[in-house]
Structures are given as structure tokens and as C-alpha cells.
Short mmCIF file of C-alpha atoms (C1' of nucleotides) in Angstrom, two decimals:
data_model
loop_
_atom_site.label_atom_id
_atom_site.label_comp_id
_atom_site.label_asym_id
_atom_site.label_seq_id
_atom_site.Cartn_x
_atom_site.Cartn_y
_atom_site.Cartn_z
CA MET A 190 -6.75 31.96 5.73
CA THR A 191 -5.12 31.58 2.25
CA ALA A 192 -7.65 28.80 0.47
CA SER A 193 -11.02 29.37 2.27
CA ALA A 194 -14.53 29.49 1.56
CA LYS A 195 -16.91 26.50 0.82
CA THR A 196 -17.79 25.03 -2.89
CA LYS A 197 -14.52 24.59 -3.62
CA GLN A 198 -13.09 22.46 -6.34
CA PRO A 199 -11.08 19.15 -5.96
CA ASP A 200 -7.60 20.48 -4.90
CA ILE A 201 -6.12 16.73 -4.30
CA SER A 202 -5.97 14.23 -6.50
CA LEU A 203 -4.47 10.61 -6.60
CA ALA A 204 -2.98 11.11 -10.15
CA VAL A 205 -1.05 14.74 -8.75
CA CYS A 206 -0.04 14.63 -5.17
CA GLY A 207 3.42 13.81 -3.97
CA TYR A 208 2.35 10.92 -1.28
CA SER A 209 0.11 8.81 -3.62
CA LYS A 210 3.24 8.84 -6.48
CA VAL A 211 5.91 7.18 -3.69
CA ILE A 212 3.25 5.03 -1.82
CA GLU A 213 2.32 4.12 -5.24
CA ILE A 214 5.97 3.00 -5.12
CA ILE A 215 6.84 1.50 -1.75
CA SER A 216 3.57 0.14 -0.85
CA ASN A 217 3.16 -3.24 -1.88
CA LYS A 218 3.55 -5.53 0.60
CA TRP A 219 7.29 -6.71 0.18
CA THR A 220 8.94 -3.75 -1.13
CA ALA A 221 9.94 -1.50 1.90
CA LEU A 222 11.50 -5.03 3.88
CA VAL A 223 13.46 -5.01 0.20
CA ILE A 224 14.63 -2.03 1.00
CA TYR A 225 15.44 -2.57 4.32
CA ALA A 226 17.24 -5.90 3.37
CA ILE A 227 19.08 -3.82 0.77
CA GLU A 228 19.81 -0.63 1.87
CA ASN A 229 23.43 -1.39 3.67
CA GLY A 230 25.19 -2.41 0.83
CA SER A 231 24.95 -4.98 -2.62
CA ILE A 232 23.12 -8.14 -1.21
CA ARG A 233 23.18 -11.72 -3.55
CA TYR A 234 19.54 -12.37 -4.85
CA GLY A 235 19.41 -15.57 -2.30
CA GLU A 236 20.43 -13.68 0.68
CA ILE A 237 17.75 -11.49 0.38
CA GLU A 238 15.42 -14.23 0.24
CA ARG A 239 16.91 -15.84 3.31
CA ARG A 240 16.82 -12.72 5.35
CA ILE A 241 12.99 -11.63 4.80
CA ALA A 242 10.99 -14.01 6.68
CA GLY A 243 7.97 -16.12 4.21
CA ILE A 244 8.85 -14.30 0.95
CA SER A 245 8.42 -16.30 -1.79
CA LYS A 246 10.67 -16.46 -5.16
CA LYS A 247 8.15 -15.31 -6.95
CA MET A 248 7.26 -12.05 -4.37
CA LEU A 249 10.83 -11.18 -4.56
CA THR A 250 11.77 -11.42 -8.01
CA GLN A 251 8.33 -9.48 -8.54
CA THR A 252 9.27 -6.90 -5.88
CA LEU A 253 13.32 -6.06 -7.57
CA ARG A 254 11.96 -5.49 -10.45
CA LYS A 255 9.29 -2.89 -9.98
CA LEU A 256 12.19 -1.18 -7.82
CA GLU A 257 14.48 -2.14 -10.60
CA ARG A 258 12.44 -0.16 -13.35
CA ASP A 259 11.33 2.71 -11.20
CA GLY A 260 15.36 3.59 -10.56
CA ILE A 261 15.47 2.45 -7.04
CA VAL A 262 17.73 -0.73 -6.98
CA GLN A 263 20.02 -1.65 -10.00
CA ARG A 264 20.80 -5.08 -10.85
CA HIS A 265 24.96 -6.26 -11.00
CA ILE A 266 24.97 -10.15 -12.71
CA THR A 267 27.99 -11.84 -12.89
CA PRO A 268 28.30 -14.22 -15.74
CA SER A 269 29.63 -17.47 -14.14
CA VAL A 270 27.95 -20.85 -13.31
CA PRO A 271 25.90 -20.59 -11.11
CA PRO A 272 25.21 -17.30 -12.00
CA MET A 273 26.03 -14.38 -9.14
CA VAL A 274 23.16 -11.51 -8.79
CA GLU A 275 23.84 -8.65 -6.88
CA TYR A 276 21.24 -5.68 -6.37
CA SER A 277 21.86 -2.32 -4.41
CA LEU A 278 20.37 0.96 -4.26
CA THR A 279 20.45 3.53 -6.50
CA LEU A 280 21.84 7.16 -6.04
CA LEU A 281 17.72 7.76 -6.34
CA GLY A 282 16.83 5.34 -4.31
CA GLN A 283 19.69 6.36 -1.47
CA THR A 284 17.57 9.13 -1.67
CA LEU A 285 14.54 7.28 -0.53
CA LEU A 286 16.03 6.32 2.45
CA ARG A 287 15.79 9.38 4.41
CA PRO A 288 12.65 9.32 4.05
CA MET A 289 12.13 5.43 4.81
CA ARG A 290 13.61 5.76 7.61
CA GLU A 291 11.46 8.58 9.78
CA LEU A 292 8.47 6.53 8.35
CA ARG A 293 10.02 3.08 9.93
CA GLN A 294 11.41 5.41 12.82
CA TRP A 295 7.86 6.27 13.66
CA GLY A 296 6.26 2.97 13.41
CA ARG A 297 9.28 1.75 16.30
CA ASP A 298 8.09 4.47 18.37
CA ASN A 299 4.55 4.60 17.80
CA TYR A 300 2.59 1.44 17.07
CA MET A 301 2.15 0.47 20.42
CA HIS A 302 -0.32 3.50 20.13
CA VAL A 303 -1.94 2.52 17.12
CA GLU A 304 -2.84 -1.45 18.39
CA ALA A 305 -3.76 0.49 21.88
CA ALA A 306 -6.16 1.94 19.71
CA ARG A 307 -7.46 0.06 18.32
CA MET A 308 -7.98 -2.25 20.88
CA GLN A 309 -10.16 0.85 21.98
CA TYR A 310 -11.75 1.29 19.64
CA ASP A 311 -12.90 -2.73 18.99
CA PHE A 312 -13.64 -2.31 22.53
CA THR A 313 -15.92 0.66 21.98
CA TYR A 314 -17.85 0.30 19.26
CA ASN A 315 -18.06 -3.72 18.59
CA LYS A 316 -17.14 -5.82 22.24
CA ASP A 317 -18.02 -9.75 20.27
CA SER A 318 -16.14 -10.42 17.23
CA MET A 319 -12.82 -9.06 18.20
CA ASP A 320 -9.60 -8.77 15.41
CA MET B 279 31.04 -6.18 11.51
CA THR B 280 27.78 -6.70 13.62
CA ALA B 281 25.90 -8.73 11.81
CA SER B 282 28.43 -10.97 9.27
CA ALA B 283 28.45 -14.12 7.45
CA LYS B 284 26.48 -16.47 5.83
CA THR B 285 23.33 -19.06 6.30
CA LYS B 286 22.12 -15.87 8.91
CA GLN B 287 18.89 -16.75 10.46
CA PRO B 288 15.83 -14.61 8.68
CA ASP B 289 15.83 -11.26 10.58
CA ILE B 290 13.53 -9.11 8.70
CA SER B 291 9.93 -9.83 9.10
CA LEU B 292 6.59 -8.44 7.74
CA ALA B 293 5.18 -8.83 11.29
CA VAL B 294 8.08 -7.26 13.15
CA CYS B 295 9.24 -4.58 10.99
CA GLY B 296 8.69 -1.08 11.50
CA TYR B 297 8.21 -0.44 7.43
CA SER B 298 5.26 -2.07 7.46
CA LYS B 299 3.79 -1.97 10.17
CA VAL B 300 3.61 2.17 8.83
CA ILE B 301 2.77 1.16 5.44
CA GLU B 302 0.38 -1.26 6.99
CA ILE B 303 -1.56 2.10 8.29
CA ILE B 304 -0.69 4.13 5.42
CA SER B 305 -1.03 2.41 2.03
CA ASN B 306 -4.58 2.39 0.98
CA LYS B 307 -5.84 3.61 -1.27
CA TRP B 308 -7.51 6.74 0.13
CA THR B 309 -5.52 7.57 3.52
CA ALA B 310 -2.59 9.64 2.49
CA LEU B 311 -5.16 11.63 0.60
CA VAL B 312 -7.22 12.62 3.10
CA ILE B 313 -4.40 12.63 6.01
CA TYR B 314 -3.54 15.28 3.46
CA ALA B 315 -6.70 16.79 3.59
CA ILE B 316 -7.49 17.20 7.04
CA GLU B 317 -3.62 17.52 8.33
CA ASN B 318 -4.40 21.86 8.47
CA GLY B 319 -7.20 21.25 10.73
CA SER B 320 -11.35 20.56 11.77
CA ILE B 321 -12.75 19.61 8.45
CA ARG B 322 -16.35 18.60 7.48
CA TYR B 323 -17.26 15.18 5.86
CA GLY B 324 -18.69 16.89 2.67
CA GLU B 325 -15.67 19.22 2.41
CA ILE B 326 -12.94 16.20 2.35
CA GLU B 327 -15.09 14.31 -0.26
CA ARG B 328 -15.05 16.83 -2.75
CA ARG B 329 -11.50 18.12 -1.88
CA ILE B 330 -10.62 14.85 -3.25
CA ALA B 331 -11.37 14.20 -6.97
CA GLY B 332 -13.00 10.42 -7.65
CA ILE B 333 -13.32 9.43 -4.03
CA SER B 334 -16.45 7.33 -3.04
CA LYS B 335 -18.86 7.87 0.14
CA LYS B 336 -18.22 4.38 0.39
CA MET B 337 -14.21 4.70 -0.09
CA LEU B 338 -14.36 8.26 2.22
CA THR B 339 -16.45 6.31 5.67
CA GLN B 340 -14.74 3.47 5.01
CA THR B 341 -10.77 4.86 5.14
CA LEU B 342 -12.24 7.56 7.59
CA ARG B 343 -13.49 4.89 10.10
CA LYS B 344 -10.07 2.83 9.73
CA LEU B 345 -7.74 5.99 10.79
CA GLU B 346 -9.96 6.37 14.16
CA ARG B 347 -9.83 3.06 14.90
CA ASP B 348 -6.08 2.93 14.44
CA GLY B 349 -6.35 6.76 16.79
CA ILE B 350 -4.90 9.14 14.06
CA VAL B 351 -8.22 10.70 13.33
CA GLN B 352 -11.36 11.39 15.42
CA ARG B 353 -14.54 12.12 14.48
CA HIS B 354 -16.65 15.58 16.17
CA ILE B 355 -20.13 15.12 15.77
CA THR B 356 -22.07 18.32 16.25
CA PRO B 357 -25.44 16.22 16.33
CA SER B 358 -28.40 18.36 14.46
CA VAL B 359 -30.20 17.90 11.60
CA PRO B 360 -28.86 17.84 9.38
CA PRO B 361 -26.05 16.44 11.31
CA MET B 362 -22.63 18.37 10.90
CA VAL B 363 -19.61 15.85 11.26
CA GLU B 364 -16.23 16.98 11.59
CA TYR B 365 -12.78 15.06 11.45
CA SER B 366 -9.52 15.81 12.98
CA LEU B 367 -5.85 14.82 13.32
CA THR B 368 -5.13 13.98 16.97
CA LEU B 369 -2.07 13.97 18.62
CA LEU B 370 -1.18 10.40 17.79
CA GLY B 371 -1.82 11.49 13.96
CA GLN B 372 0.10 14.53 14.17
CA THR B 373 3.60 13.10 15.49
CA LEU B 374 2.96 10.95 11.58
CA LEU B 375 2.66 14.33 9.51
CA ARG B 376 6.39 14.56 9.91
CA PRO B 377 7.58 11.68 8.36
CA MET B 378 4.44 11.81 6.04
CA ARG B 379 5.39 15.40 4.24
CA GLU B 380 9.14 14.23 4.21
CA LEU B 381 7.36 11.43 2.03
CA ARG B 382 5.59 13.98 0.24
CA GLN B 383 8.36 16.14 -0.61
CA TRP B 384 10.52 13.06 -1.54
CA GLY B 385 7.85 12.26 -4.34
CA ARG B 386 7.40 15.80 -5.24
CA ASP B 387 10.96 16.12 -5.81
CA ASN B 388 11.82 12.79 -7.45
CA TYR B 389 8.93 11.20 -9.23
CA MET B 390 10.05 12.41 -12.41
CA HIS B 391 13.09 10.91 -12.20
CA VAL B 392 11.25 7.32 -11.44
CA GLU B 393 9.21 7.94 -14.26
CA ALA B 394 11.80 8.42 -16.66
CA ALA B 395 13.71 5.42 -15.14
CA ARG B 396 10.47 3.39 -16.09
CA MET B 397 10.25 4.68 -19.54
CA GLN B 398 14.12 3.53 -20.34
CA TYR B 399 13.49 0.27 -18.23
CA ASP B 400 10.53 -0.20 -20.84
CA PHE B 401 12.61 1.21 -23.66
CA THR B 402 15.94 -1.33 -23.43
CA TYR B 403 13.46 -4.33 -22.27
CA ASN B 404 10.43 -3.88 -24.14
CA LYS B 405 10.43 -1.94 -27.04
CA ASP B 406 6.63 -2.80 -27.70
CA SER B 407 3.85 -2.52 -25.29
CA MET B 408 4.56 0.34 -23.14
CA ASP B 409 3.14 1.47 -20.40
"C1'" DC C 9 -25.30 15.68 5.62
"C1'" DA C 10 -23.31 11.77 6.48
"C1'" DG C 11 -23.56 7.38 5.64
"C1'" DA C 12 -24.68 2.12 5.20
"C1'" DA C 13 -25.87 -2.51 2.91
"C1'" DT C 14 -25.09 -4.89 -1.74
"C1'" DC C 15 -22.86 -6.29 -5.34
"C1'" DC C 16 -19.59 -7.11 -8.63
"C1'" DT C 17 -15.26 -7.26 -10.61
"C1'" DC C 18 -10.07 -7.08 -10.70
"C1'" DG C 19 -5.46 -7.70 -9.85
"C1'" DA C 20 -1.94 -8.49 -5.37
"C1'" DG C 21 0.47 -12.33 -3.93
"C1'" DG C 22 0.20 -17.28 -2.32
"C1'" DA C 23 1.12 -22.41 -3.64
"C1'" DT C 24 3.49 -25.55 -6.47
"C1'" DA C 25 6.32 -27.18 -10.34
"C1'" DC C 26 10.03 -26.44 -13.95
"C1'" DT C 27 14.89 -24.57 -15.59
"C1'" DG C 28 19.45 -21.92 -17.54
"C1'" DC D 79 21.92 -19.84 -7.87
"C1'" DA D 80 18.12 -16.74 -9.32
"C1'" DG D 81 15.03 -17.15 -11.68
"C1'" DT D 82 9.94 -18.72 -14.78
"C1'" DA D 83 5.34 -20.14 -15.78
"C1'" DT D 84 0.97 -21.76 -13.53
"C1'" DC D 85 -3.31 -22.08 -11.80
"C1'" DC D 86 -5.88 -20.04 -7.46
"C1'" DT D 87 -7.93 -17.36 -3.71
"C1'" DC D 88 -9.98 -13.45 -1.28
"C1'" DG D 89 -10.49 -8.92 -0.21
"C1'" DA D 90 -9.40 -3.87 -1.98
"C1'" DG D 91 -11.79 -0.91 -4.00
"C1'" DG D 92 -16.21 0.30 -7.38
"C1'" DA D 93 -20.90 1.46 -8.81
"C1'" DT D 94 -25.06 1.96 -7.81
"C1'" DT D 95 -29.47 2.43 -4.07
"C1'" DC D 96 -31.38 3.64 0.28
"C1'" DT D 97 -31.72 6.01 5.09
"C1'" DG D 98 -32.36 8.98 10.06
#
DNA sequence: CAGAATCCTCGAGGATACTG
DNA sequence: CAGTATCCTCGAGGATTCTG
């Protein structure tokens, strides 16, 4: 075994682990859904808003701004009255699609098992006050 | 085109999208790191604690419990004094490794670009008060 | 060793109203 | 149409202390 023994130093850190870095980017409440809405090509602000059930303008704008700052999406403004703003993935954002789609597929394939596990767990440890 | 036209109904929902479901599972602050610590096999509670820099017992226990409830990790107790508790991935948890590793790899490969994009963005829109 | 129990802070995210 | 600007709530997560 490569890294054996007891009393080893911490070797996993929030600041360094690749997991945390991606999660920092995509783990906000609406981020994944917004990427989902944009992933098929350029799309207008209002169209994203209409496609995502329950999102507010504030959260949509906030999420888009963060993704833009992270270099994942880009914003294209057509100065007209009223203005037209379109969003699309950057090249960097497109590279994120593959891992994210795998994640989404895992969710589709396995979430039923997760729910079953939860029910089982609650039944075993917490007969009252189900989730 | 399959889903064209304007004024379409919302077709993306937090409650339904596979993205959100996985993110709901792995997006807590320490979850990914804990899975990272466990992914190579059975490991003791104290060993996880030592491996992850900065985690407290409270958060470690809380994270492990949630993962156990979701059917991702399993807990094996050896009743001795003092007790020995070992954690490992369930079969379901192991299936999560592939998508998560891809995510981690993306982070390792691309986080530098994200940081560069942030600096560029802050420089452009916010000359003072950098991040 | 492996937690459980409390108390507290801080910021993500919601509701609402206004605007170029 | 595509946002800003405020105000407010609620719970994730930290610090600390205690225990079988």
C-alpha cells in the first residue's frame, strides 16, 4: 500500500481538493439548473427565467453573474429598446458539461435507491417523525 | 426541433432535475471530502478526522450520518472498549465514484482557468475591492 | 474512541418594490 | 425586457463542553 500507517498528517483539504473546487462552482441552489437551461445554446434571460420553475429574477441574475465571473457562461447584449441579453456557455463552460451530465445521469439512475435508503433509515432509527 | 417555440412552460425543476438531486447529496461543505477519504476502502472515524484538515467531530458525524441515511456509506461497529467504528462505501456509494472522480478531475484540470476568469472579471468590473 | 448536546453567527436565498 | 435595491428569515456550520 502506498500511503499506509497511522498518525498521518491531514492530506485532504477544502482549499486544495478538486472536489471542493468544482462544488464551490456548481453547488449553489440554482446553478446546475441554469447551466442545464443554457447547455443547448444561446438563450435569452427571460427564456431561462420561464424555463426554470420557481426561480426569481434576483436569484437568476445572481447565479448568472457568478457563472460569468467564473468564466462558465458569457453574456451578449444587443443594445435595443427593450434590451436583449443572451447567455451561452464559454469554451470552459462546455468542458464542464461532460462531468455534469454524468452526475445528472447518476441522479436519474440512482435517486430512487437513495430515497429507498432514506425511508429504510428513518424506519429503523426514527419510527416517528418521518421526513 | 423537438422543443421549440416561445412561451413554453417551465420544464426544469429543482424537484425533478437529476442535477439537483445529486447536488442535494454531495453539495454540503464536507461531503465530497469525506467521500474522498473513504473511497479507498474501510476507514476508522478517527482516521477520517485526522485526514481532513479542519473538520470538527460535529461536522464529520453529521456528514457521515447523512451519507449513511442516503445509502452512500455504511457504518460498521466493533463493540469493544474503546469502540471501533469503521466506514466504507456501499455498492450505491461506489457507483457515485465515477461521476465524482470526473468532477474532481475537471477541478484539477480547470480551476486555474476559473481563477483567471475571476481575476479578469474583477479587474474589468471592480477595479477596487478585489476578492 | 466516537460521538452527543448547546449555543451562536453569518450569509444564502426568498419576498417585494422600483427602473433604464 | 432585464435587471437593482432592500429587508428579512432560517438553517448550515463553527466553537465549546460533556460522555459511554
